[in-house]
Amino acid sequence: MARNAEKAMTALARFRQAQLEEGKIKERRPFLASECNELPKAEKWRRQIIGEISKKVAQIQNAGLGEFRIRDLNDEINKLLREKGHWEVRIKELGGPDYARVGPKMLDHEGKEVPGNRGYKYFGAAKDLPGVRELFEKEPLPPPRKTRAELMKAIDAEYYGYRDEDDGVLEPLEQEHEKEVIAEAVEKWKLEREARLARGDKEEEEEEENIYAVNDDEIEEALVRRKKMELLQKYASETLMAQSEEAKRLLGL
């Protein structure tokens, strides 16, 4: 093993020496874009980063890589995109073209940003990861609001309660309830009267005036008033219906 390792090291040393002699040593990309002061080299490093991004974007399309590998690839792509932006700024400072404005946007279009989180993008299979897919789901649209014309369709005399007694259901119920209330009041009055008689208040009972006594003139007057009220309600109902129909006609409903 030691002999093979020594041979490999010797071969590697010879290869490196040959490269040094020929001046073909592979130059490493500077860690900071500000360390580069030559425009051609800055262009070269930008192209190199674009190549690395393209390779990783092609790799992340494979959903079978596993969640952790996909997340790592997505992080690496975003890191390279930020680095590419730094080199584009440096190129502009060195007098080169403004790639942020005139450069191709193909790599940027591959990724998708989460609403409200600008800068970080998801590529390929990363967009379908658990917890990420929900971020891209759009909320359902609220139901459309009704227009004034649509609201007017349901407004008629019944809306204001002018036809509550026309169905023949409410009036009998009111009459029945009225009879029950009167019967309860009469029963209460009788009990109070018997209690007073038991106490010996006969003179007070004899002098008590019948406040419920009604003569014929008052009955006739009450009937006339009731008839007038019914006619007024009927007129108001018909007037409101006519106005509603006219409004619908004008609105084109």
XYZ file of C-alpha atoms in Angstrom:
253
model
C 0.000 0.000 0.000
C 2.773 2.403 0.881
C 4.488 1.631 -2.420
C 1.316 2.404 -4.438
C 0.677 5.615 -2.493
C 4.234 6.707 -3.111
C 3.851 5.993 -6.829
C 0.613 8.002 -6.947
C 2.167 10.919 -5.143
C 5.129 10.807 -7.463
C 2.861 10.750 -10.528
C 0.773 13.603 -9.119
C 3.898 15.592 -8.368
C 5.174 15.081 -11.887
C 1.802 16.107 -13.381
C 1.657 19.252 -11.266
C 5.220 20.128 -12.162
C 4.376 19.759 -15.846
C 1.398 22.071 -15.489
C 3.521 24.643 -13.690
C 6.047 24.530 -16.439
C 3.415 24.980 -19.142
C 1.574 27.691 -17.229
C -1.693 25.756 -17.230
C -2.440 25.799 -13.522
C -6.214 25.973 -12.981
C -7.009 29.277 -11.315
C -9.562 29.248 -8.519
C -12.477 31.665 -8.446
C -11.975 34.459 -5.902
C -14.157 34.206 -2.806
C -15.168 37.860 -3.096
C -16.072 39.531 -6.367
C -14.407 42.734 -5.166
C -11.016 40.952 -5.241
C -11.140 40.753 -9.042
C -9.904 43.845 -10.866
C -9.941 42.544 -14.472
C -13.094 42.648 -16.575
C -12.301 39.510 -18.720
C -11.743 37.413 -15.583
C -14.935 38.710 -14.007
C -16.814 37.689 -17.177
C -15.160 34.284 -16.967
C -16.211 33.692 -13.343
C -19.757 34.731 -14.132
C -19.935 32.212 -16.986
C -18.514 29.543 -14.696
C -21.203 30.212 -12.074
C -23.913 30.058 -14.736
C -22.609 26.638 -15.814
C -22.723 25.358 -12.229
C -26.259 26.660 -11.776
C -27.393 24.965 -14.986
C -25.985 21.612 -13.844
C -27.644 21.814 -10.435
C -30.980 22.920 -11.915
C -30.874 19.847 -14.163
C -30.085 17.611 -11.171
C -32.874 18.981 -8.961
C -35.500 17.974 -11.518
C -35.095 14.377 -10.320
C -37.645 13.847 -7.545
C -36.025 10.538 -6.585
C -32.994 12.197 -5.013
C -34.690 12.404 -1.624
C -35.939 15.340 0.394
C -32.635 16.218 2.072
C -30.588 16.130 -1.145
C -33.211 18.231 -2.955
C -33.180 20.828 -0.173
C -29.361 20.967 -0.259
C -29.363 21.410 -4.046
C -31.961 24.186 -3.809
C -29.873 25.994 -1.195
C -26.753 25.668 -3.356
C -28.594 27.069 -6.392
C -29.811 30.084 -4.426
C -26.288 30.652 -3.090
C -24.871 30.559 -6.626
C -27.577 32.955 -7.828
C -26.579 35.463 -5.157
C -22.927 35.019 -6.101
C -23.802 35.573 -9.772
C -25.491 38.823 -8.781
C -22.345 39.966 -6.967
C -20.208 39.277 -10.036
C -22.682 41.151 -12.265
C -22.404 44.178 -9.977
C -18.589 43.914 -10.120
C -18.640 43.666 -13.914
C -20.710 46.833 -14.080
C -18.244 48.579 -11.748
C -15.351 47.547 -14.038
C -17.079 49.119 -17.040
C -18.800 46.045 -18.405
C -22.443 45.547 -19.407
C -25.273 45.702 -16.881
C -26.379 42.038 -16.917
C -29.055 42.712 -14.312
C -30.878 44.729 -16.982
C -29.863 43.232 -20.328
C -28.835 39.684 -19.357
C -30.988 36.583 -20.047
C -33.473 35.613 -17.340
C -33.826 31.916 -18.191
C -32.279 30.688 -14.934
C -34.388 33.069 -12.879
C -37.599 31.936 -14.563
C -36.890 28.304 -13.588
C -37.345 29.203 -9.924
C -40.456 30.301 -8.130
C -40.600 32.699 -5.204
C -42.981 32.317 -2.298
C -45.315 35.341 -2.020
C -43.955 37.703 0.625
C -40.475 36.100 0.632
C -38.438 37.736 -2.114
C -34.950 36.485 -2.933
C -35.229 32.760 -2.182
C -36.503 30.572 -5.015
C -37.558 26.946 -5.316
C -36.475 24.913 -8.334
C -37.678 21.652 -9.857
C -38.697 19.000 -7.344
C -38.144 21.458 -4.456
C -41.476 23.084 -5.327
C -43.283 19.837 -4.398
C -41.562 19.250 -1.048
C -43.708 18.943 2.113
C -44.346 22.374 3.542
C -43.401 24.102 0.285
C -46.343 22.986 -1.849
C -48.767 24.612 0.613
C -46.959 27.950 0.272
C -47.793 28.130 -3.428
C -51.469 27.207 -3.031
C -53.642 30.224 -3.701
C -56.411 31.160 -1.316
C -59.932 30.791 -2.745
C -61.373 33.992 -4.111
C -64.068 35.652 -1.980
C -67.618 35.394 -3.335
C -68.496 38.294 -5.633
C -70.488 41.106 -4.054
C -74.014 41.629 -5.304
C -74.738 44.796 -7.214
C -77.442 47.252 -6.241
C -79.625 46.048 -9.103
C -79.401 42.432 -7.886
C -80.345 43.500 -4.351
C -83.371 45.410 -5.653
C -84.805 42.232 -7.175
C -85.823 40.912 -3.755
C -87.346 44.175 -2.458
C -91.120 44.456 -2.762
C -94.138 44.968 -0.513
C -93.463 41.735 1.346
C -89.990 43.016 2.279
C -91.618 45.821 4.304
C -94.210 43.506 5.870
C -97.323 44.882 4.134
C -98.515 41.389 3.141
C -98.075 39.644 6.446
C -101.840 39.356 6.960
C -102.687 38.369 3.369
C -101.643 34.737 3.774
C -104.459 34.013 6.277
C -102.047 32.542 8.818
C -101.020 35.438 11.037
C -104.450 36.930 11.687
C -106.044 33.778 13.216
C -103.007 33.355 15.447
C -103.301 36.952 16.632
C -107.024 36.534 17.327
C -106.404 33.365 19.296
C -103.670 35.028 21.334
C -105.928 38.037 21.930
C -108.684 35.789 23.303
C -106.192 34.113 25.657
C -104.956 37.467 26.956
C -108.518 38.729 27.501
C -109.514 35.523 29.293
C -106.486 35.822 31.592
C -107.327 39.465 32.353
C -110.991 38.611 33.092
C -109.985 35.726 35.337
C -107.581 37.947 37.237
C -110.298 40.596 37.645
C -112.757 38.027 38.993
C -110.256 36.767 41.543
C -109.552 40.303 42.739
C -113.299 41.046 42.915
C -114.013 37.941 44.985
C -111.152 38.864 47.310
C -112.616 42.337 47.850
C -116.082 40.918 48.466
C -114.638 38.527 51.033
C -113.119 41.499 52.854
C -116.541 43.213 52.977
C -115.937 45.977 50.458
C -119.544 45.778 49.157
C -120.114 49.523 48.942
C -116.955 49.957 46.892
C -118.091 47.166 44.611
C -121.515 48.743 44.100
C -119.991 52.088 43.299
C -117.410 50.591 40.917
C -118.006 51.777 37.435
C -117.884 49.449 34.448
C -114.951 50.907 32.539
C -115.395 48.390 29.735
C -118.905 49.508 28.901
C -119.114 50.598 25.267
C -122.058 52.156 23.522
C -123.091 51.620 19.906
C -121.604 54.907 18.665
C -118.160 54.008 19.925
C -118.364 50.567 18.319
C -119.348 52.091 14.979
C -116.537 54.648 15.201
C -113.997 51.916 15.947
C -115.159 49.889 12.944
C -114.802 52.938 10.686
C -111.266 53.569 11.948
C -110.328 49.945 11.358
C -111.729 50.064 7.826
C -109.717 53.199 7.106
C -106.531 51.563 8.379
C -107.112 48.537 6.158
C -107.641 50.773 3.124
C -104.489 52.764 3.926
C -102.415 49.574 4.246
C -103.804 48.249 0.972
C -103.053 51.550 -0.788
C -99.529 51.644 0.627
C -98.909 48.059 -0.473
C -100.120 48.712 -4.017
C -98.106 51.944 -4.231
C -94.930 50.233 -3.072
C -95.439 47.396 -5.551
C -95.897 49.891 -8.370
C -92.740 51.774 -7.357
C -90.779 48.513 -7.162
C -91.935 47.424 -10.616
C -91.063 50.855 -12.011
C -87.582 50.689 -10.462
C -86.985 47.232 -11.899
C -88.147 48.422 -15.318
C -85.789 51.400 -15.215
C -82.862 49.194 -14.119
C -83.600 46.745 -16.930
C -84.270 43.740 -14.649
